[in-house]
PDB file of C-alpha atoms in Angstrom:
ATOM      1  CA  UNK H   7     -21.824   2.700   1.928  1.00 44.00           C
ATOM      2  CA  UNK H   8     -20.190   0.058   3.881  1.00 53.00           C
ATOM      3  CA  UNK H   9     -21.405  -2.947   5.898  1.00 58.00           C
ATOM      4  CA  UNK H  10     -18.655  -3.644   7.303  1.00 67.00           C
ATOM      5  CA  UNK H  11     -15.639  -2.719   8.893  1.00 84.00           C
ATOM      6  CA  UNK H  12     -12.993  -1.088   6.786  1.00 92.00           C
ATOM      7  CA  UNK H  13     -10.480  -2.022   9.600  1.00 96.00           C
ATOM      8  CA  UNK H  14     -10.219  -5.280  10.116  1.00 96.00           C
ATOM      9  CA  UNK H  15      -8.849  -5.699  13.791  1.00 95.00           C
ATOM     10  CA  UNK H  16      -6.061  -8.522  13.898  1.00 96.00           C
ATOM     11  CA  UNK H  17      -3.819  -9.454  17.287  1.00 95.00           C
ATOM     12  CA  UNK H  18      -0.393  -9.242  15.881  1.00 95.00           C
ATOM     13  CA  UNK H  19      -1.282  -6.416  13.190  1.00 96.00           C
ATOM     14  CA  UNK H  20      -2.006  -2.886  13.314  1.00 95.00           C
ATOM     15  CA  UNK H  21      -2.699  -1.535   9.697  1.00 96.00           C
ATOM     16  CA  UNK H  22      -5.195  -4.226   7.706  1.00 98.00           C
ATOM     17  CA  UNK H  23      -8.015  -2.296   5.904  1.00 98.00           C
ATOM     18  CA  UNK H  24     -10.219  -2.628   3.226  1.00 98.00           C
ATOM     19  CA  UNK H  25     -10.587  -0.189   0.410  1.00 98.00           C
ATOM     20  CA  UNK H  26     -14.027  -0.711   0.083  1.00 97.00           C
ATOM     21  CA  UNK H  27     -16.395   1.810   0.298  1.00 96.00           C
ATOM     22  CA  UNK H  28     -14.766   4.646  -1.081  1.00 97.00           C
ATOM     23  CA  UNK H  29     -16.765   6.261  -4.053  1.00 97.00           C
ATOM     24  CA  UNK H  30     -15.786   5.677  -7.997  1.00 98.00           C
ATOM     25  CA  UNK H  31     -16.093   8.280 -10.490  1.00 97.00           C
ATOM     26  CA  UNK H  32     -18.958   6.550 -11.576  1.00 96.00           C
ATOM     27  CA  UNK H  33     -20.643   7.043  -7.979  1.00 96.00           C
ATOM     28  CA  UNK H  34     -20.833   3.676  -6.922  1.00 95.00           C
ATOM     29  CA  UNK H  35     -18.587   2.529  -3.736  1.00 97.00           C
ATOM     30  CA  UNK H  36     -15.709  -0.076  -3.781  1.00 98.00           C
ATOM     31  CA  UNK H  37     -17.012  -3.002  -3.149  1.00 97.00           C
ATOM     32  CA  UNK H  38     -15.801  -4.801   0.455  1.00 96.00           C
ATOM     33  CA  UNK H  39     -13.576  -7.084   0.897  1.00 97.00           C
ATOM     34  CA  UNK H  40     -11.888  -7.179  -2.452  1.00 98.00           C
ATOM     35  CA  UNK H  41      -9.008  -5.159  -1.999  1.00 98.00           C
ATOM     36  CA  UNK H  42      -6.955  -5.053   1.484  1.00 98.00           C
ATOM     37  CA  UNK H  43      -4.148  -3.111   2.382  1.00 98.00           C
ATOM     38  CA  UNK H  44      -1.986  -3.579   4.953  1.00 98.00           C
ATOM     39  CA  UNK H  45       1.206  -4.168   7.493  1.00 96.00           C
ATOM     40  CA  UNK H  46       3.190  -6.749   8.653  1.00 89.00           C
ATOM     41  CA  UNK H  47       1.737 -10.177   8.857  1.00 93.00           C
ATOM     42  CA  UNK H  48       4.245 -12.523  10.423  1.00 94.00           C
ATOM     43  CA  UNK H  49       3.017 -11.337  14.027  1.00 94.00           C
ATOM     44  CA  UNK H  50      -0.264 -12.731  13.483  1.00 96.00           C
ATOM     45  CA  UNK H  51      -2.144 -14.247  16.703  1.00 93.00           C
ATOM     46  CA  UNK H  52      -3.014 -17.606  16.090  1.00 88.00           C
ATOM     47  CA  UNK H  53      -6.461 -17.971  13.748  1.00 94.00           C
ATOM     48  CA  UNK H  54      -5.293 -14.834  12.101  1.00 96.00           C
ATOM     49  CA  UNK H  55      -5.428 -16.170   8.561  1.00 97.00           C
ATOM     50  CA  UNK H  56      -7.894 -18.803   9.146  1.00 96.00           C
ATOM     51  CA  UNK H  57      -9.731 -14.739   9.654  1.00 97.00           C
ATOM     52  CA  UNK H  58      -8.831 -13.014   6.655  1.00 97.00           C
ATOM     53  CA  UNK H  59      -9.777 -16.243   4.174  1.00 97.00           C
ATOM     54  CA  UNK H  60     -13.051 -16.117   5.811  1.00 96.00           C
ATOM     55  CA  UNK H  61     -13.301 -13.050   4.978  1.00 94.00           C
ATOM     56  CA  UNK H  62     -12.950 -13.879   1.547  1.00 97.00           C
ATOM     57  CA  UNK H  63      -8.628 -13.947   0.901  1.00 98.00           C
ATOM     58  CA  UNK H  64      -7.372 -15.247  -1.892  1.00 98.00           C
ATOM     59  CA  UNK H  65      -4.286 -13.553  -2.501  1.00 98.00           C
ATOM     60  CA  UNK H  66      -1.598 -12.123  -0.784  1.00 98.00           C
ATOM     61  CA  UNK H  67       1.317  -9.378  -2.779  1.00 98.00           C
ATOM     62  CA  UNK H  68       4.064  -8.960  -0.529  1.00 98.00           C
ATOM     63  CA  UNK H  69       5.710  -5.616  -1.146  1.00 97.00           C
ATOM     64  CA  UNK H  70       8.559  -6.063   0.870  1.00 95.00           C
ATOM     65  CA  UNK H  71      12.056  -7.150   0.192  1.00 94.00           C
ATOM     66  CA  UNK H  72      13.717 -10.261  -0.355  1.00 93.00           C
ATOM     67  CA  UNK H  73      15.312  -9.791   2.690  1.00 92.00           C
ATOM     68  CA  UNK H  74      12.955  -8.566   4.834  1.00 92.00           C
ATOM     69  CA  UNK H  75      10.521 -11.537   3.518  1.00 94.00           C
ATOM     70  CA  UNK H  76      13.688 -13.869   4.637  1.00 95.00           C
ATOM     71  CA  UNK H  77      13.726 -12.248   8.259  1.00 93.00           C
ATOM     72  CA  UNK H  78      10.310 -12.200   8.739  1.00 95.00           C
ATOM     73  CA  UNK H  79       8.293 -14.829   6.369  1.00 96.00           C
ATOM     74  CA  UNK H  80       4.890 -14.135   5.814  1.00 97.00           C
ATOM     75  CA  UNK H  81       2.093 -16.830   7.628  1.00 97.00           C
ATOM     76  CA  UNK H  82       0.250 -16.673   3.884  1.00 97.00           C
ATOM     77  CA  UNK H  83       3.433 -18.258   2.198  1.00 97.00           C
ATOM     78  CA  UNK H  84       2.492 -21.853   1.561  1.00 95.00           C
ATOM     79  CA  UNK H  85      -1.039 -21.262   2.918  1.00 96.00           C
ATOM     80  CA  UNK H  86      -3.513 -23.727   0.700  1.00 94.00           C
ATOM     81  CA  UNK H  87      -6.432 -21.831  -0.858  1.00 94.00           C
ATOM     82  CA  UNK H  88      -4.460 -18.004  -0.629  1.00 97.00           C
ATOM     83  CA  UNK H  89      -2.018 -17.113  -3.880  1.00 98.00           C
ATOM     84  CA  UNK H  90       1.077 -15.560  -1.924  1.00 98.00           C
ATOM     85  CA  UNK H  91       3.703 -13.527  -4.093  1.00 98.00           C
ATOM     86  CA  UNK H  92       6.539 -11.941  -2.870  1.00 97.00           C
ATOM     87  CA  UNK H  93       6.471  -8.524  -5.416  1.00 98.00           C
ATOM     88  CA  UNK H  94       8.897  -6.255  -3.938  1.00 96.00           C
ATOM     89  CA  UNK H  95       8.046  -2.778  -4.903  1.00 94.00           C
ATOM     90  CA  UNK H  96      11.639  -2.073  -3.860  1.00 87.00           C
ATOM     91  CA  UNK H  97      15.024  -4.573  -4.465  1.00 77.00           C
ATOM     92  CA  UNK H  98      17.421  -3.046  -1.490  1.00 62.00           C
ATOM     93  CA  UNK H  99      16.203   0.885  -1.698  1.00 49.00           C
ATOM     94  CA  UNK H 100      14.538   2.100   1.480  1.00 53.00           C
ATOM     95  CA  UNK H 101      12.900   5.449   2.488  1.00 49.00           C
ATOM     96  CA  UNK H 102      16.133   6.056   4.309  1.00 47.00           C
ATOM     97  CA  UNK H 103      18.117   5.460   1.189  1.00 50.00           C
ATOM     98  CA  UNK H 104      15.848   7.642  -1.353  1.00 47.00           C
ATOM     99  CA  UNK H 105      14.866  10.695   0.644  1.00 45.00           C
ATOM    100  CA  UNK H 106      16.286  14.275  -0.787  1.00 46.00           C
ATOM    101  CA  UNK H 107      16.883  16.154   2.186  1.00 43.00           C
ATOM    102  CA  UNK H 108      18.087  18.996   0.153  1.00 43.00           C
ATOM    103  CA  UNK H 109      14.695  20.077  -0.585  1.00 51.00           C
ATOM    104  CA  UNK H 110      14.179  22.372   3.016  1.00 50.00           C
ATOM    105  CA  UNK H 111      10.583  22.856   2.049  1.00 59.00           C
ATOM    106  CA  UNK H 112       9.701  19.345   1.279  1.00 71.00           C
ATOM    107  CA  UNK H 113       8.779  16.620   3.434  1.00 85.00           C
ATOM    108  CA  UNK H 114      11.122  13.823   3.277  1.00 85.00           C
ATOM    109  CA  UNK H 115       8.780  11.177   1.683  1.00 91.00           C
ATOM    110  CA  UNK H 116       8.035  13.581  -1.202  1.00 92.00           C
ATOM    111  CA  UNK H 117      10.868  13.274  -3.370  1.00 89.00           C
ATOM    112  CA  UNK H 118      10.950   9.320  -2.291  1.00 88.00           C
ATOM    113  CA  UNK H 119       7.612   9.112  -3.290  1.00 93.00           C
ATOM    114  CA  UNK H 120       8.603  10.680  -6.468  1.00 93.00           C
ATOM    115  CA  UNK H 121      11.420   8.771  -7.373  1.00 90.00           C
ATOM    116  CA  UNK H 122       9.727   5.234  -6.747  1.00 92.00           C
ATOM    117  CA  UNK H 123       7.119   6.277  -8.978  1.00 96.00           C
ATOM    118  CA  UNK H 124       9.377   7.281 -11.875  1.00 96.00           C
ATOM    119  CA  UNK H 125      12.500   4.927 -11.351  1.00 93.00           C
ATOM    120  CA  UNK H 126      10.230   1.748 -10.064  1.00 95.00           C
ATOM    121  CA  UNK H 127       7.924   1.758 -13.036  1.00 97.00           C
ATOM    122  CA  UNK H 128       8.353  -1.946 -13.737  1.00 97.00           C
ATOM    123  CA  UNK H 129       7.614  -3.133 -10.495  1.00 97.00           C
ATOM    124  CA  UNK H 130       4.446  -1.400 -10.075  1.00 98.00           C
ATOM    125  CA  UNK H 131       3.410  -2.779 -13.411  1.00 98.00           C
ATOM    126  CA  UNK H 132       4.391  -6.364 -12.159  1.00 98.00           C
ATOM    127  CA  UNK H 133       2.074  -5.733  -8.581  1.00 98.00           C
ATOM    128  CA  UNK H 134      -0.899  -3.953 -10.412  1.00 98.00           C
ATOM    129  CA  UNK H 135      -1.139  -6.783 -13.003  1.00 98.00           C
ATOM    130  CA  UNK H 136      -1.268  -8.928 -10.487  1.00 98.00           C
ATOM    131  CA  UNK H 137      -3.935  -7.328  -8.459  1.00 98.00           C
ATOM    132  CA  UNK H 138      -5.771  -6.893 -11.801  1.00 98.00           C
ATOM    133  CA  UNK H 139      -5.613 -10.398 -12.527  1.00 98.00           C
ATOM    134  CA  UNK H 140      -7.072 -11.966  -9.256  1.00 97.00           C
ATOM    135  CA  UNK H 141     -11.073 -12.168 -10.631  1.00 92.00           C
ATOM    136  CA  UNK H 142     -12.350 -13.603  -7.064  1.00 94.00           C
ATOM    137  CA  UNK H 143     -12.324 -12.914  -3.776  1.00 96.00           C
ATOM    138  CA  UNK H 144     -10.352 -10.535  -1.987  1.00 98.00           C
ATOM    139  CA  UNK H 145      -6.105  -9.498  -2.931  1.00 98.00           C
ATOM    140  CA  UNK H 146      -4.172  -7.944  -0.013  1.00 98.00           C
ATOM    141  CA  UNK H 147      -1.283  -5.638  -0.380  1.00 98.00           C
ATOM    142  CA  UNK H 148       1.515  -5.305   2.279  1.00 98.00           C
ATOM    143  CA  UNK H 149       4.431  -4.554   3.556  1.00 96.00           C
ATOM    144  CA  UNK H 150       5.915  -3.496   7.116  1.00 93.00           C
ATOM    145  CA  UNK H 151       4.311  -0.709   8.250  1.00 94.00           C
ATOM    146  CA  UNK H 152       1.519  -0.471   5.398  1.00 96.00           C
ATOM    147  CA  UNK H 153       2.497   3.028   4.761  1.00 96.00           C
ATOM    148  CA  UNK H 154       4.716   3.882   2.354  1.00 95.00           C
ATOM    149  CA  UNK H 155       5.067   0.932  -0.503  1.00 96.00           C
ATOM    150  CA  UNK H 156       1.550  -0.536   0.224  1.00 97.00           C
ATOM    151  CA  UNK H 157       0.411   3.508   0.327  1.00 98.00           C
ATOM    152  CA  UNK H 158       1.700   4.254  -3.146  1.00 98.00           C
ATOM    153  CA  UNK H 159      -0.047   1.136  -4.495  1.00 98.00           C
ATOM    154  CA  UNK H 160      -3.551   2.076  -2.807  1.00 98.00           C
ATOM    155  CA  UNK H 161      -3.043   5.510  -4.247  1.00 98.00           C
ATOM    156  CA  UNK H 162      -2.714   3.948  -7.620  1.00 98.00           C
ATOM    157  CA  UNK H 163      -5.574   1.478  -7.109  1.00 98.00           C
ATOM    158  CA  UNK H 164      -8.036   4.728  -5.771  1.00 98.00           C
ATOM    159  CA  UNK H 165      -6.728   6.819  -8.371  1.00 98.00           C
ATOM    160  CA  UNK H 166      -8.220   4.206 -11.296  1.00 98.00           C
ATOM    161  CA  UNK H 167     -11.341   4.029  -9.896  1.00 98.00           C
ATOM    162  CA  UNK H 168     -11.710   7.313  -9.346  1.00 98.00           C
ATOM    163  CA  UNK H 169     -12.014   8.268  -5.594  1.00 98.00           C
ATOM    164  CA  UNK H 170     -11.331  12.089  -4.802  1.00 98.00           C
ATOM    165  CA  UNK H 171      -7.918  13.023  -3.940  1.00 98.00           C
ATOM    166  CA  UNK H 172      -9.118  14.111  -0.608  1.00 98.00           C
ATOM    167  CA  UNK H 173      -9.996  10.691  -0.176  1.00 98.00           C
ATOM    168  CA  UNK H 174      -6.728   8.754  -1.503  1.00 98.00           C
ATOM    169  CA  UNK H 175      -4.949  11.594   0.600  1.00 98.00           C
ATOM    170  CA  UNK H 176      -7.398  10.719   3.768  1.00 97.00           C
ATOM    171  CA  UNK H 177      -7.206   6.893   3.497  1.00 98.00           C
ATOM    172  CA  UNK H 178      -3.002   7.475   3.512  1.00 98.00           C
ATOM    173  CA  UNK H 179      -2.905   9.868   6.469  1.00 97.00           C
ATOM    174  CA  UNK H 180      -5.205   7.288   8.215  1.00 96.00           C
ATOM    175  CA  UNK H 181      -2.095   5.021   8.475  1.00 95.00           C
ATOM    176  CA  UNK H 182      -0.426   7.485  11.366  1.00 93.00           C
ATOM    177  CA  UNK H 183      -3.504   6.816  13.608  1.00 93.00           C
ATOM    178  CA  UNK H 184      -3.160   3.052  12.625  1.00 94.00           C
ATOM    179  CA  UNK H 185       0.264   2.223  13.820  1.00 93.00           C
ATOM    180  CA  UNK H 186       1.417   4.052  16.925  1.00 89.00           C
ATOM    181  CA  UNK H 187       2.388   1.131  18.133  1.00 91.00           C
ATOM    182  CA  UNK H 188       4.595  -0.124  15.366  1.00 89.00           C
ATOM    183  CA  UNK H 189       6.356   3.379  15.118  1.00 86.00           C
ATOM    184  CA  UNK H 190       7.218   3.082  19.169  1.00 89.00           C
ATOM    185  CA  UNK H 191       8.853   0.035  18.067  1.00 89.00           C
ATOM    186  CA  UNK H 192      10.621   0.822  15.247  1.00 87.00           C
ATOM    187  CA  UNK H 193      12.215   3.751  16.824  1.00 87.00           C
ATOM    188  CA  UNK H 194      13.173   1.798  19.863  1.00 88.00           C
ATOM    189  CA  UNK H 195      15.116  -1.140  18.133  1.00 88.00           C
ATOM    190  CA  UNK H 196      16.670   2.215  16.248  1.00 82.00           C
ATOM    191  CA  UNK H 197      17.735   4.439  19.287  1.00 89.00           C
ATOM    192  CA  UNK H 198      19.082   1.071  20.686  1.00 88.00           C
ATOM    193  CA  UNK H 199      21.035   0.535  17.402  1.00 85.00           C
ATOM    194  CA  UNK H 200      22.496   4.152  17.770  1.00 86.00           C
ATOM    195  CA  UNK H 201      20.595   5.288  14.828  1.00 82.00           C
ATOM    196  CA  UNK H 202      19.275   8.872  13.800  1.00 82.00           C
ATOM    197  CA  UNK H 203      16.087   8.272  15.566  1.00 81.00           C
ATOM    198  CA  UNK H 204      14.885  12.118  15.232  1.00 84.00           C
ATOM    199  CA  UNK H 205      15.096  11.758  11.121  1.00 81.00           C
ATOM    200  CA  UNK H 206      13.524   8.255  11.224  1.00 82.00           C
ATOM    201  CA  UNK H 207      10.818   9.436  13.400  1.00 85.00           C
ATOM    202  CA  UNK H 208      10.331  12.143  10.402  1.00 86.00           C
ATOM    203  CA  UNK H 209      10.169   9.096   7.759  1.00 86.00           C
ATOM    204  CA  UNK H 210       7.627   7.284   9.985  1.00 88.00           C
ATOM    205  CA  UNK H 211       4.871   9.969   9.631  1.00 91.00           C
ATOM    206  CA  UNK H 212       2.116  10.079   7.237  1.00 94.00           C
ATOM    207  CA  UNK H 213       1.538  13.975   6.397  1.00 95.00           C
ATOM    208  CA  UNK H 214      -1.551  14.756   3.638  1.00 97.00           C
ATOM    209  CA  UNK H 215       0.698  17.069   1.983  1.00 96.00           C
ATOM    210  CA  UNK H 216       3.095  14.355   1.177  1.00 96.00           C
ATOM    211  CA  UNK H 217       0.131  12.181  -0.421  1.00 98.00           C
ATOM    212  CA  UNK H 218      -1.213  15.740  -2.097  1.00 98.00           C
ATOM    213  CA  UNK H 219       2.322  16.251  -4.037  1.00 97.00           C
ATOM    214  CA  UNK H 220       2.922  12.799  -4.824  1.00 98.00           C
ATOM    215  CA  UNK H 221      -0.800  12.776  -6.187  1.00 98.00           C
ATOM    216  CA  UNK H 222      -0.240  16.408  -7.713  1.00 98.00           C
ATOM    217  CA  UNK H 223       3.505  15.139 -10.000  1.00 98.00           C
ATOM    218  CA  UNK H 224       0.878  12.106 -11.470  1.00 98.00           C
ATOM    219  CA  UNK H 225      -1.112  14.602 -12.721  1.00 98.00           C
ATOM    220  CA  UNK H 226       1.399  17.119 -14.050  1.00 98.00           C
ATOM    221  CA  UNK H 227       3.788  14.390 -15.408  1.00 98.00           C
ATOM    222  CA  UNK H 228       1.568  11.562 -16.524  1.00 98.00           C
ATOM    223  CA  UNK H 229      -1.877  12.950 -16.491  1.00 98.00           C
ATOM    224  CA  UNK H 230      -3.555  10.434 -14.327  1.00 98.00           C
ATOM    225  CA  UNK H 231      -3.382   7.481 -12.150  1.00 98.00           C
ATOM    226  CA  UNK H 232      -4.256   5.643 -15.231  1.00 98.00           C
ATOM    227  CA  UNK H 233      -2.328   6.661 -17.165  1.00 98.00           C
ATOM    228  CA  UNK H 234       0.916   6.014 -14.757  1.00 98.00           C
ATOM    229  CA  UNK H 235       0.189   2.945 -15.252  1.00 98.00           C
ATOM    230  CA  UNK H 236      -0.070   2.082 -19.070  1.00 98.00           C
ATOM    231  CA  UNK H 237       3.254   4.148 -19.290  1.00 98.00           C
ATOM    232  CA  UNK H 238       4.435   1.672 -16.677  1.00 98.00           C
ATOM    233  CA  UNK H 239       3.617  -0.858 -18.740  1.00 98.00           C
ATOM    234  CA  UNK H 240       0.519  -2.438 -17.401  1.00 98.00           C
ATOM    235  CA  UNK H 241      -1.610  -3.568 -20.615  1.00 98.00           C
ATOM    236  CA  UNK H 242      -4.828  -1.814 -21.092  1.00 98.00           C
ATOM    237  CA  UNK H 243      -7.329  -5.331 -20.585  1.00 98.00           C
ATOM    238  CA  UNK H 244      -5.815  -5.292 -17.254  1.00 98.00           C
ATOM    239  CA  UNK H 245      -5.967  -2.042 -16.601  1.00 98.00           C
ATOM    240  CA  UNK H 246     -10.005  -2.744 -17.680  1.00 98.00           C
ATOM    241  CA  UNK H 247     -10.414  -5.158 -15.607  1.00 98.00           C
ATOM    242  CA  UNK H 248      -9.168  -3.476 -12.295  1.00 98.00           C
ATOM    243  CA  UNK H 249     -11.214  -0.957 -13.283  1.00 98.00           C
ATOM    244  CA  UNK H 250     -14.457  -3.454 -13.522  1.00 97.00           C
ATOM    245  CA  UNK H 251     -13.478  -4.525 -10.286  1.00 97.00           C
ATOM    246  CA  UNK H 252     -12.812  -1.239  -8.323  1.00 98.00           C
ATOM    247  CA  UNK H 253     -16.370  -0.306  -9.840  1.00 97.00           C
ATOM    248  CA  UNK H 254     -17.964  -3.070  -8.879  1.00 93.00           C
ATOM    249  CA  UNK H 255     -18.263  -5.262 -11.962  1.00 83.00           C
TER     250      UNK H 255
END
């Protein structure tokens, strides 16, 4: 079980949480405070960051774009003692620019989910190596809302070590309760910027079944979180070595 927190309550973030604690397939928990996911970090209150490397940071993977990183530059760039690395798990595509809508019976996020996994195959490899390779301390994930890039990622990194899919699917749902907040935000600057604000509210959700199919086409069309990623392209010692990791070695 956990002895701590899995949220870790920030001023100036909404969505930082710790994968720890979740059970492996080989029945022992994630350990704390070794891998984070998360939101924005830009906004952070002052003493923040001074926080999260007590807590043990060493590394920070940002997901989002070059762009975004260039509008809003992370407070862990430059930071001495914390590895930042700007990974986008995206170059200039957006949940807005993927989503099918011509699938009625589909959530939105399914078939973007779907076509980051299969089209963005390279990227992933790039991120997970990288979270595979950080041997101490704790490696955080992000990107704006911590929902949808960061969520595929902690999918993955559940999915190796084993965790139920009822758990990957509750840890991503978890998100919606996370960022109220954020999403009156977002869909203020949008409605004030004329936008479709009734379509992006739909893209700001976080529905199980949306996890559940995303989690369901791994299975069917690569066989397993795993193996995902050595089709991706991640090499199988780092692939072992998450694993350690995420099991507690």
């Amino acid at each position: 079980m956990m002895d701590m927190p899995r949220h870790i309550a920030l001023q100036g973030s909404y969505n930082i949480r710790d994968l720890g604690g979740y059970v492996t397939a080989r029945g022992t928990p994630i350990p704390p405070r070794r891998f984070l996911r998360a939101d924005c970090l830009h906004r952070l209150e002052p003493g923040g960051t001074d926080h999260l490397v007590g807590e043990g940071l060493r590394c920070v993977i940002d997901l989002r774009t070059g762009s975004e990183v260039a509008n809003a530059p992370s407070l862990f760039d430059g930071l001495t003692g914390v590895d930042y690395v700007n990974l986008p798990l995206f170059d200039d595509l957006s949940p807005t620019a993927l989503a099918d809508a011509g699938a009625a019976d589909l959530h939105p996020l399914v078939p973007f989910y779907i076509r980051a996994l299969d089209t963005r195959g390279g990227a992933v490899r790039d991120i997970v190596t990288h979270i595979a390779r950080v041997s101490d301390g704790a490696v955080l994930f992000n990107c704006t809302a911590g929902k949808d890039r960061t969520g595929i990622i902690a999918a993955l990194l559940l999915g190796v070590a084993g965790v139920s899919e009822a758990e990957i699917i509750e840890d991503y749902v978890l998100t919606e309760q996370m960022i109220p907040d954020l999403v009156a935000e977002f869909l203020s600057i949008s409605r004030a910027n004329g936008g479709d604000v009734e379509r992006y509210a739909t893209l700001l959700q976080s529905p199980a079944d949306t996890m559940a199919k995303m989690l369901s086409h791994i299975r069917e069309q690569y066989g397993s979180a795993a193996d995902y990623l050595l089709q991706s392209g991640v090499a199988r010692p780092d692939l072992s070595r998450l694993q350690d990791r995420l099991y507690g070695g």
